[in-house]
mmCIF file of C-alpha atoms in Angstrom:
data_model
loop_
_atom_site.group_PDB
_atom_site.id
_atom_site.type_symbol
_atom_site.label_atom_id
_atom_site.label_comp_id
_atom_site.label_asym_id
_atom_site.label_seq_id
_atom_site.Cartn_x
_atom_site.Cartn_y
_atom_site.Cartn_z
ATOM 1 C CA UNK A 1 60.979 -94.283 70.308
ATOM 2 C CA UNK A 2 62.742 -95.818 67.608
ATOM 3 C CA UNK A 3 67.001 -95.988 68.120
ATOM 4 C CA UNK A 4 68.575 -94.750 64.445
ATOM 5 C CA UNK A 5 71.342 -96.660 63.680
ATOM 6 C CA UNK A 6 74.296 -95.497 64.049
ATOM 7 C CA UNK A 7 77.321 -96.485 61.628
ATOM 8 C CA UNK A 8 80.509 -96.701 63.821
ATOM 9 C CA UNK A 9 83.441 -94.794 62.297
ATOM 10 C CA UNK A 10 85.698 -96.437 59.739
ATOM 11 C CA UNK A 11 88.470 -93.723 58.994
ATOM 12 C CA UNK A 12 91.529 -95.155 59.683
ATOM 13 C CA UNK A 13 93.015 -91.367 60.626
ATOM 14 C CA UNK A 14 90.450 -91.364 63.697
ATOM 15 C CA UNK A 15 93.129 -91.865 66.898
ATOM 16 C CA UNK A 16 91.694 -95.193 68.097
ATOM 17 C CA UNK A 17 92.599 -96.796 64.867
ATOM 18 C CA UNK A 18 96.105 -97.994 63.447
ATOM 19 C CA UNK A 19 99.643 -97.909 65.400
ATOM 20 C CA UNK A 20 100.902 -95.761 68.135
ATOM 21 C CA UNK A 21 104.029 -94.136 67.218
ATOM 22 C CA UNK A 22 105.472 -94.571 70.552
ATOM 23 C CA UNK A 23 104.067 -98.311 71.704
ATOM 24 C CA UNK A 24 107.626 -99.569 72.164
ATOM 25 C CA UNK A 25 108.033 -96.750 74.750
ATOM 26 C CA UNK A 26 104.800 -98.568 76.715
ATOM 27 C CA UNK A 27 106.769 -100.755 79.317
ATOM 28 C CA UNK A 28 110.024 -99.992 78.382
ATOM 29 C CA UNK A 29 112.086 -99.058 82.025
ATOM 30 C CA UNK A 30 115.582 -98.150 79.936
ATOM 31 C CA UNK A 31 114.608 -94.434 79.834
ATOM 32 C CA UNK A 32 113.633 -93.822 83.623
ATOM 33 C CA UNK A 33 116.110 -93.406 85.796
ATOM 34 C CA UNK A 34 116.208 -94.624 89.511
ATOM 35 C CA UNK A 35 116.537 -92.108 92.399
ATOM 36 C CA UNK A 36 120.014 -93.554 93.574
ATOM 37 C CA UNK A 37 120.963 -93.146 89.656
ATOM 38 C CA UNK A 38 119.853 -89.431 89.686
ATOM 39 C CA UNK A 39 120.997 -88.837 92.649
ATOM 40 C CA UNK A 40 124.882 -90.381 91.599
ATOM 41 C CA UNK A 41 125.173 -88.394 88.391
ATOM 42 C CA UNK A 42 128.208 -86.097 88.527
ATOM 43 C CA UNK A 43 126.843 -83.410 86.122
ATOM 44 C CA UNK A 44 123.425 -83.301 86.234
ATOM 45 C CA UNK A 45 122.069 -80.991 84.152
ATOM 46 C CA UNK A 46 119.991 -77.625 84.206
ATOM 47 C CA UNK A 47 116.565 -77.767 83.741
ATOM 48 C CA UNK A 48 114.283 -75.266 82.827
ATOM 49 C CA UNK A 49 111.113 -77.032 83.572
ATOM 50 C CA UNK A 50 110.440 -79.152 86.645
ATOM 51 C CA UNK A 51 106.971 -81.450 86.464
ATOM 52 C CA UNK A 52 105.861 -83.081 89.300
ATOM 53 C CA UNK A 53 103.780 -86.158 88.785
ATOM 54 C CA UNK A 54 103.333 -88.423 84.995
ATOM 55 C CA UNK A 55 99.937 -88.839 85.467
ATOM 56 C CA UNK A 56 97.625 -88.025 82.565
ATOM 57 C CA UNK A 57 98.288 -83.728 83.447
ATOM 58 C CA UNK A 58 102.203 -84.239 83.761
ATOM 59 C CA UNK A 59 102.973 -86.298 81.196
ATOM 60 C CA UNK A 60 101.054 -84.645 78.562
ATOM 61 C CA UNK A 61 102.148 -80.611 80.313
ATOM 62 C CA UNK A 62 105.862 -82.613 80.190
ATOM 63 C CA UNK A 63 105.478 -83.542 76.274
ATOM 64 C CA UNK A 64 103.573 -80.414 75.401
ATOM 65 C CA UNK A 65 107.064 -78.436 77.217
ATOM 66 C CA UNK A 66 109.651 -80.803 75.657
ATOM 67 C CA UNK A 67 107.744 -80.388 71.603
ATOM 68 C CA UNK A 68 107.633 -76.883 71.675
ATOM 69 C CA UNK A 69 110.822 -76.184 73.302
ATOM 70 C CA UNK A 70 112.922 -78.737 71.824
ATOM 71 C CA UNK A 71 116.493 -76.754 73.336
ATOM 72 C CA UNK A 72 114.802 -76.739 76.793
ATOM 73 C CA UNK A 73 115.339 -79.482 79.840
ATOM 74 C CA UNK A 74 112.386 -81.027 81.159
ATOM 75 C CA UNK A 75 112.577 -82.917 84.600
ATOM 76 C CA UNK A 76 109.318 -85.339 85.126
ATOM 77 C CA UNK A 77 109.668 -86.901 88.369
ATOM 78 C CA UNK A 78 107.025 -90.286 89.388
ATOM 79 C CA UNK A 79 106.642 -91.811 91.996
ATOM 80 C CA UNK A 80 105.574 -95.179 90.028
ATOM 81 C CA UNK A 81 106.233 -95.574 86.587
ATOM 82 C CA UNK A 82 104.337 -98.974 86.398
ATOM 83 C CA UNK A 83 100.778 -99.079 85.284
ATOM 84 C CA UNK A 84 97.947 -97.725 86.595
ATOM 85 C CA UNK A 85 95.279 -99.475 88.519
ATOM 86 C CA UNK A 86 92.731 -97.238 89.008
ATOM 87 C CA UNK A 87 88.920 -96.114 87.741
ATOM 88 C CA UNK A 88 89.034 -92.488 87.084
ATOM 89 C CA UNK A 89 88.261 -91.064 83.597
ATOM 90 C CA UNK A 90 87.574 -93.301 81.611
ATOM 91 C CA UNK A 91 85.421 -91.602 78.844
ATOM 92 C CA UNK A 92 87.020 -88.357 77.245
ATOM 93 C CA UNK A 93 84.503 -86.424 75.333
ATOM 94 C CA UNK A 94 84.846 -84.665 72.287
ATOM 95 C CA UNK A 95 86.293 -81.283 73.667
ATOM 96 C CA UNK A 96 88.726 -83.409 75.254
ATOM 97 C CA UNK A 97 90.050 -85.232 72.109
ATOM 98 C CA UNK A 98 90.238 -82.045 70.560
ATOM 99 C CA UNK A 99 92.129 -80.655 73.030
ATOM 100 C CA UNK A 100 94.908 -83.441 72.778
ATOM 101 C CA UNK A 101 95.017 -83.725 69.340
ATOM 102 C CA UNK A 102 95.972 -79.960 69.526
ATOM 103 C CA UNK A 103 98.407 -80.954 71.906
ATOM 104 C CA UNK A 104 99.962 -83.125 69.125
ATOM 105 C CA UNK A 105 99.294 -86.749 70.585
ATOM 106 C CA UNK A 106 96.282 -87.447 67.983
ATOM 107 C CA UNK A 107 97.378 -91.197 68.066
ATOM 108 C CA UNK A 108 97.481 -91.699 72.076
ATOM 109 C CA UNK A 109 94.402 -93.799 72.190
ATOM 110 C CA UNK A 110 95.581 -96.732 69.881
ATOM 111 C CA UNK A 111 96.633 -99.720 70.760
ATOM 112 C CA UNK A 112 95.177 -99.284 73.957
ATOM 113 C CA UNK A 113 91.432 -100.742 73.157
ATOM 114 C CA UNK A 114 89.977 -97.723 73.211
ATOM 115 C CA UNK A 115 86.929 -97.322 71.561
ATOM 116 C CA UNK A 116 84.682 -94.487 69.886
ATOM 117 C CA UNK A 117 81.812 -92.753 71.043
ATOM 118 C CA UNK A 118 79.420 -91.212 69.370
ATOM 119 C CA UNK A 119 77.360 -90.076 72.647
ATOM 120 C CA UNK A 120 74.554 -91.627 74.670
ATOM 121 C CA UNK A 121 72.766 -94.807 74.680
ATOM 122 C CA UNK A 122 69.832 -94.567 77.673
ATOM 123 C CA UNK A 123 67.860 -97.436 78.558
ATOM 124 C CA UNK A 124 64.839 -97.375 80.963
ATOM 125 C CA UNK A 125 62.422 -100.075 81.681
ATOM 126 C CA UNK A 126 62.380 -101.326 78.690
ATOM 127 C CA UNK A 127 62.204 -97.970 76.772
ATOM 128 C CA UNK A 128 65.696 -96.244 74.891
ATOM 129 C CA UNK A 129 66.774 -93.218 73.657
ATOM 130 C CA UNK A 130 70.067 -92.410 71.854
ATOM 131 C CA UNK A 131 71.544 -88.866 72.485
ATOM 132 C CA UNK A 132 74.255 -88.268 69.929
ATOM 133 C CA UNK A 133 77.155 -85.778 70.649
ATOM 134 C CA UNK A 134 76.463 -82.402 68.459
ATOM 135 C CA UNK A 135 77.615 -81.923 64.718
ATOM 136 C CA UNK A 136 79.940 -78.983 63.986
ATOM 137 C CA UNK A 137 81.154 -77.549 60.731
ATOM 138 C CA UNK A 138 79.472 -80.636 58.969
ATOM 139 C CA UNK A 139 82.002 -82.960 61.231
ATOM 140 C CA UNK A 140 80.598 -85.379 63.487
ATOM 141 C CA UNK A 141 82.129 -84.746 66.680
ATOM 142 C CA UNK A 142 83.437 -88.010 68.741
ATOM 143 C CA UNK A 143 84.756 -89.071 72.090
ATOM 144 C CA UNK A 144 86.572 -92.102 73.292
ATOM 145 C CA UNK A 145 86.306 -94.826 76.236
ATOM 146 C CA UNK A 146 89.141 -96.526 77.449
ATOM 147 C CA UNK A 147 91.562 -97.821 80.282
ATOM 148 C CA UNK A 148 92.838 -95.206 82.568
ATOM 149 C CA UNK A 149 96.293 -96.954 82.927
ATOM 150 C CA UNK A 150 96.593 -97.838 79.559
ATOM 151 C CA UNK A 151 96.263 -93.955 78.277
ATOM 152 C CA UNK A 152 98.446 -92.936 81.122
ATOM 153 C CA UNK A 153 101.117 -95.601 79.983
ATOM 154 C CA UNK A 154 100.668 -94.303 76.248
ATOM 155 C CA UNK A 155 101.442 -90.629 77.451
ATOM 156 C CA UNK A 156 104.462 -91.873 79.803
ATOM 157 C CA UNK A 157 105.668 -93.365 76.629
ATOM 158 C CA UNK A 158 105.624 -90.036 74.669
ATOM 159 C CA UNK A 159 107.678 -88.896 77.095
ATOM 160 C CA UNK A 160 110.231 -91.413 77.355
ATOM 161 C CA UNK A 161 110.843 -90.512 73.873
ATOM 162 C CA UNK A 162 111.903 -87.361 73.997
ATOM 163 C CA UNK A 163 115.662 -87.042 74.300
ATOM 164 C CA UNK A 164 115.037 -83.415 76.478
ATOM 165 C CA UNK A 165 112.964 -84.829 79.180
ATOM 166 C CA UNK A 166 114.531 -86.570 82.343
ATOM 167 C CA UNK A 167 111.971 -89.424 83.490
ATOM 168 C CA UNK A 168 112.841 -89.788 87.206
ATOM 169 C CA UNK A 169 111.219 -92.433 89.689
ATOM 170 C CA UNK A 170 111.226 -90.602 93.151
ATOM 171 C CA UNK A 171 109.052 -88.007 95.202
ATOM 172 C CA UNK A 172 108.942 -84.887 95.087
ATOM 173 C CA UNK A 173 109.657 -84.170 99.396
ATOM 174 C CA UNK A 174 110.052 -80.101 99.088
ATOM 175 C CA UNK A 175 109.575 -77.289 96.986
ATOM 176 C CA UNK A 176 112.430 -74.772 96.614
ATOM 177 C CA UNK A 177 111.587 -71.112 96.323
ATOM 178 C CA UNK A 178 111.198 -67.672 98.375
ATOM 179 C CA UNK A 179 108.744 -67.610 101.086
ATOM 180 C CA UNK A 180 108.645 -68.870 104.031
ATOM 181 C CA UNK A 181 104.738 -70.525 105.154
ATOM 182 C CA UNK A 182 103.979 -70.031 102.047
ATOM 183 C CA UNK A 183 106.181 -69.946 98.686
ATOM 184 C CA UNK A 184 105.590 -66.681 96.542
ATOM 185 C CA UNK A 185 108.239 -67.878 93.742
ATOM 186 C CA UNK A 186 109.339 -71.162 93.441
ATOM 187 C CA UNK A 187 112.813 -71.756 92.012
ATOM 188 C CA UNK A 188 113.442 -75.769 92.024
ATOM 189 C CA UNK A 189 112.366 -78.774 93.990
ATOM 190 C CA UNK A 190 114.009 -81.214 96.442
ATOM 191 C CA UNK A 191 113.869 -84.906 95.237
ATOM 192 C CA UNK A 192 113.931 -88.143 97.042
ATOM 193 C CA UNK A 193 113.066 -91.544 96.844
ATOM 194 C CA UNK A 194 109.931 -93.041 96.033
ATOM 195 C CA UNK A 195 109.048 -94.034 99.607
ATOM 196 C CA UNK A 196 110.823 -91.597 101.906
ATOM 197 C CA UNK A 197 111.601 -91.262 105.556
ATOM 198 C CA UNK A 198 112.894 -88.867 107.855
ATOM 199 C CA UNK A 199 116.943 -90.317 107.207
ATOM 200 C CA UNK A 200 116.359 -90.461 103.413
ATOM 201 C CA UNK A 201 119.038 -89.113 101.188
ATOM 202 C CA UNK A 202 117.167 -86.200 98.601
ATOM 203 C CA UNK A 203 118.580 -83.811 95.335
ATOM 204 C CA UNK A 204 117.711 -80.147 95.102
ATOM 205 C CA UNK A 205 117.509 -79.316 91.887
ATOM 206 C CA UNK A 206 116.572 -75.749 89.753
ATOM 207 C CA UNK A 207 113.756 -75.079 87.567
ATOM 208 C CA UNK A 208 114.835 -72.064 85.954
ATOM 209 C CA UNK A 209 111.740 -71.204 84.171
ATOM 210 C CA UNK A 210 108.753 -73.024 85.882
ATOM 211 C CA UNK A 211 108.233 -75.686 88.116
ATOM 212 C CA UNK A 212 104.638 -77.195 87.614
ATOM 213 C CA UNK A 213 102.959 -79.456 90.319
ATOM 214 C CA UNK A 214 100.662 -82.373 88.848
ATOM 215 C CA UNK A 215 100.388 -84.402 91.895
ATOM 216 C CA UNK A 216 96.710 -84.904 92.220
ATOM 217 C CA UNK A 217 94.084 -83.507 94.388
ATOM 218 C CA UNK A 218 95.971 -84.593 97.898
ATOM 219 C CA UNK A 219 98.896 -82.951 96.586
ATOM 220 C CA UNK A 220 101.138 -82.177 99.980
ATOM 221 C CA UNK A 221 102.231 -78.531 98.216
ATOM 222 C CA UNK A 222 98.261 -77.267 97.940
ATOM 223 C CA UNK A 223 98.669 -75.434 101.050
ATOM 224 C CA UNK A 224 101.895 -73.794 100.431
ATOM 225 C CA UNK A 225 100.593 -72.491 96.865
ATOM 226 C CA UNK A 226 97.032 -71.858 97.887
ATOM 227 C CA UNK A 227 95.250 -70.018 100.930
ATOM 228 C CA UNK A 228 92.062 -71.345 100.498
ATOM 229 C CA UNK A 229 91.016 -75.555 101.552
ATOM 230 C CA UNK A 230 89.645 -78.020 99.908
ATOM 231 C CA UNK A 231 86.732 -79.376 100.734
ATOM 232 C CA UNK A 232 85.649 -82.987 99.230
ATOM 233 C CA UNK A 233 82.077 -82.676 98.336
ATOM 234 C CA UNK A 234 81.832 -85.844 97.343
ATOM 235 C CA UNK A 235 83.173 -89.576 95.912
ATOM 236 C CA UNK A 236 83.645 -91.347 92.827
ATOM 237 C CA UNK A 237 83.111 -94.892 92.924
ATOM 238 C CA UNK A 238 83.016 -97.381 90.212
ATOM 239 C CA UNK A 239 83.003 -100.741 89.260
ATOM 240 C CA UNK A 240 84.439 -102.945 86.850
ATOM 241 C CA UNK A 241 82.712 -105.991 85.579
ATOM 242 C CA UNK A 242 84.988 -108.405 83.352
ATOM 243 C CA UNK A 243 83.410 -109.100 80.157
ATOM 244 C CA UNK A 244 79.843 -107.800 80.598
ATOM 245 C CA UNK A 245 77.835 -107.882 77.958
ATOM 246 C CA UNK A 246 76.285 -104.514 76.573
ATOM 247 C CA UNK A 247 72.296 -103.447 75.873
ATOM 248 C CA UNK A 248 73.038 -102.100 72.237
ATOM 249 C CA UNK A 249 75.989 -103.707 70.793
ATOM 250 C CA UNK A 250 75.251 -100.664 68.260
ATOM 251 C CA UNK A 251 76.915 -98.095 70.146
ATOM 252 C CA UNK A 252 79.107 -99.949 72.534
ATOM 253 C CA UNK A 253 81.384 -102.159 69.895
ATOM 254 C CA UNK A 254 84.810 -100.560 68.594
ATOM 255 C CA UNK A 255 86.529 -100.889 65.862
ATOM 256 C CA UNK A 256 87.637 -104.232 66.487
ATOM 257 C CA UNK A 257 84.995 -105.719 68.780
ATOM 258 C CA UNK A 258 84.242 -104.780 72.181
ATOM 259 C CA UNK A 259 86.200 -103.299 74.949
ATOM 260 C CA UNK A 260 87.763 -106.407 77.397
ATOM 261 C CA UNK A 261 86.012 -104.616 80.187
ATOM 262 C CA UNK A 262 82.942 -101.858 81.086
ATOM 263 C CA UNK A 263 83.755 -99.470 84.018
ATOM 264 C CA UNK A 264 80.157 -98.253 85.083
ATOM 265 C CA UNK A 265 80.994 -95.790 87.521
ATOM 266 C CA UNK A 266 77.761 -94.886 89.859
ATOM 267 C CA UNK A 267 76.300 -91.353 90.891
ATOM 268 C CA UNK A 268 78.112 -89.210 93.180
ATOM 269 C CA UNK A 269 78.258 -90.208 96.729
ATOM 270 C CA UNK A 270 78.104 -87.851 99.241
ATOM 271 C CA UNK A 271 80.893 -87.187 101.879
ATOM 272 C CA UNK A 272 81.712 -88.824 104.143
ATOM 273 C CA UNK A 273 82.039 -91.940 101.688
ATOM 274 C CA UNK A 274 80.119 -95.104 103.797
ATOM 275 C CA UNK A 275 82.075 -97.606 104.738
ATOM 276 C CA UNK A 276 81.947 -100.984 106.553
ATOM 277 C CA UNK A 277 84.218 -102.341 109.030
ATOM 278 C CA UNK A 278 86.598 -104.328 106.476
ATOM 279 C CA UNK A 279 87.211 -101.577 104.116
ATOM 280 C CA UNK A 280 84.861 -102.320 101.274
ATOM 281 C CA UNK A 281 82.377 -99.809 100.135
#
């Protein structure tokens, strides 16, 4: 079968192109504030929104809050505000883009190396076949690869920049609210420091609208807000090879060359995940 060509997207308004508005937000530690800090601050004040974790959930949830609500107090509370080191995500498709561009952060994925995609490149034994993602309204539709950290930096740094939203590096030790084994209503949560032991000093402080928990899948709070377990079905696992070079340079190259690196992540792995004695899958 013969591979059409496909002619990689030169609109400068498409989100992997041109400047990010908030770039010098990306490493920029001025606009966190230490628990000790937060902790010392005479009038702290009321929030009406509590978010707990700035991965790529909080930090957009946090933004989305602090845009539309511009009179409204947004805690966003980290553990680690450095980058990310981690494979997980690394291809948003279409729906996806959409979804953040209606969340107003169109420009997230520049200057991050992202690149387009226009859907699937399959190669076989020798044999190819290019699945392209579905037209709609006449519009091509389009999804994006790119660094996990790097997007989760770009969306800390949205946040950051808004003057309403308190960027806090600590844990989240307690959630405040009625109930006893289990909270029906929570009102607040109890903040420490980023590694916390059984003498560590901690803040209570209120949500008074809603207090949203972004912590990940091992989230310590999913029992107290949920009845029923989680099961893990199975593992992710991925691998990152440092300047690979790609099958179809056709579909793979961005905007301004290729990406520094190709995550290839491989199929699910059942549970339990196998591992030998040292640690390495």
């Amino acid at each position: 079968m013969t591979v059409p060509e496909v002619v990689l997207d030169e609109n400068h308004s498409w989100p992997t192109h041109g400047t990010y508005e908030y770039t010098a937000y990306y490493h920029s530690r001025q606009e966190v504030v230490g628990f000790d800090e937060f902790r010392a601050q005479r009038e702290r004040p009321a929030y009406d929104f509590a978010v707990i974790g700035a991965g790529p959930i909080g930090a957009a949830l946090a933004y989305k809050l602090a845009t539309d609500w511009p009179h409204s107090r947004v805690l966003l509370v980290e553990k680690n505000w450095a980058e990310p080191d981690r494979i997980v995500g690394e291809l948003m498709q279409p729906a996806g883009c959409q979804a953040i561009e209606r969340l107003g952060l169109r420009t997230v994925f520049s200057d991050i190396g992202a690149v387009p995609v226009h859907g699937y490149y399959i190669s076989y034994r020798g044999q190819s076949i290019y699945v392209p993602y579905m037209q709609r309204a006449g519009e091509q539709l389009r999804g994006v690869s790119f660094h996990h950290g790097r997007l989760v930096m770009n969306l800390r740094a949205a946040c950051k920049a808004q003057a309403n939203i308190t960027c806090v590096e600590g844990s989240v030790t307690e959630l405040l609210g009625d109930g006893a084994k289990r909270i029906t209503r929570v009102r607040g949560v109890r903040v420490g420091p980023s590694r916390t032991t059984a003498d560590s000093a901690s803040v209570d402080v209120d949500a008074r609208v809603l207090t949203f928990v972004c912590d990940g899948i091992t989230s310590q709070f999913r029992k107290q807000l949920n009845d029923r377990p989680v099961e893990m079905i199975s593992h992710f696992c991925g691998l990152v090879l440092e300047h690979e070079p790609v099958d179809s340079a056709t579909y793979f190259d961005g905007p301004t060359g290729t990406t520094e690196h190709v995550a290839r992540p491989a199929p699910g792995v059942a549970n339990p995940l196998p591992m030998p004695h040292n640690g390495n899958v």
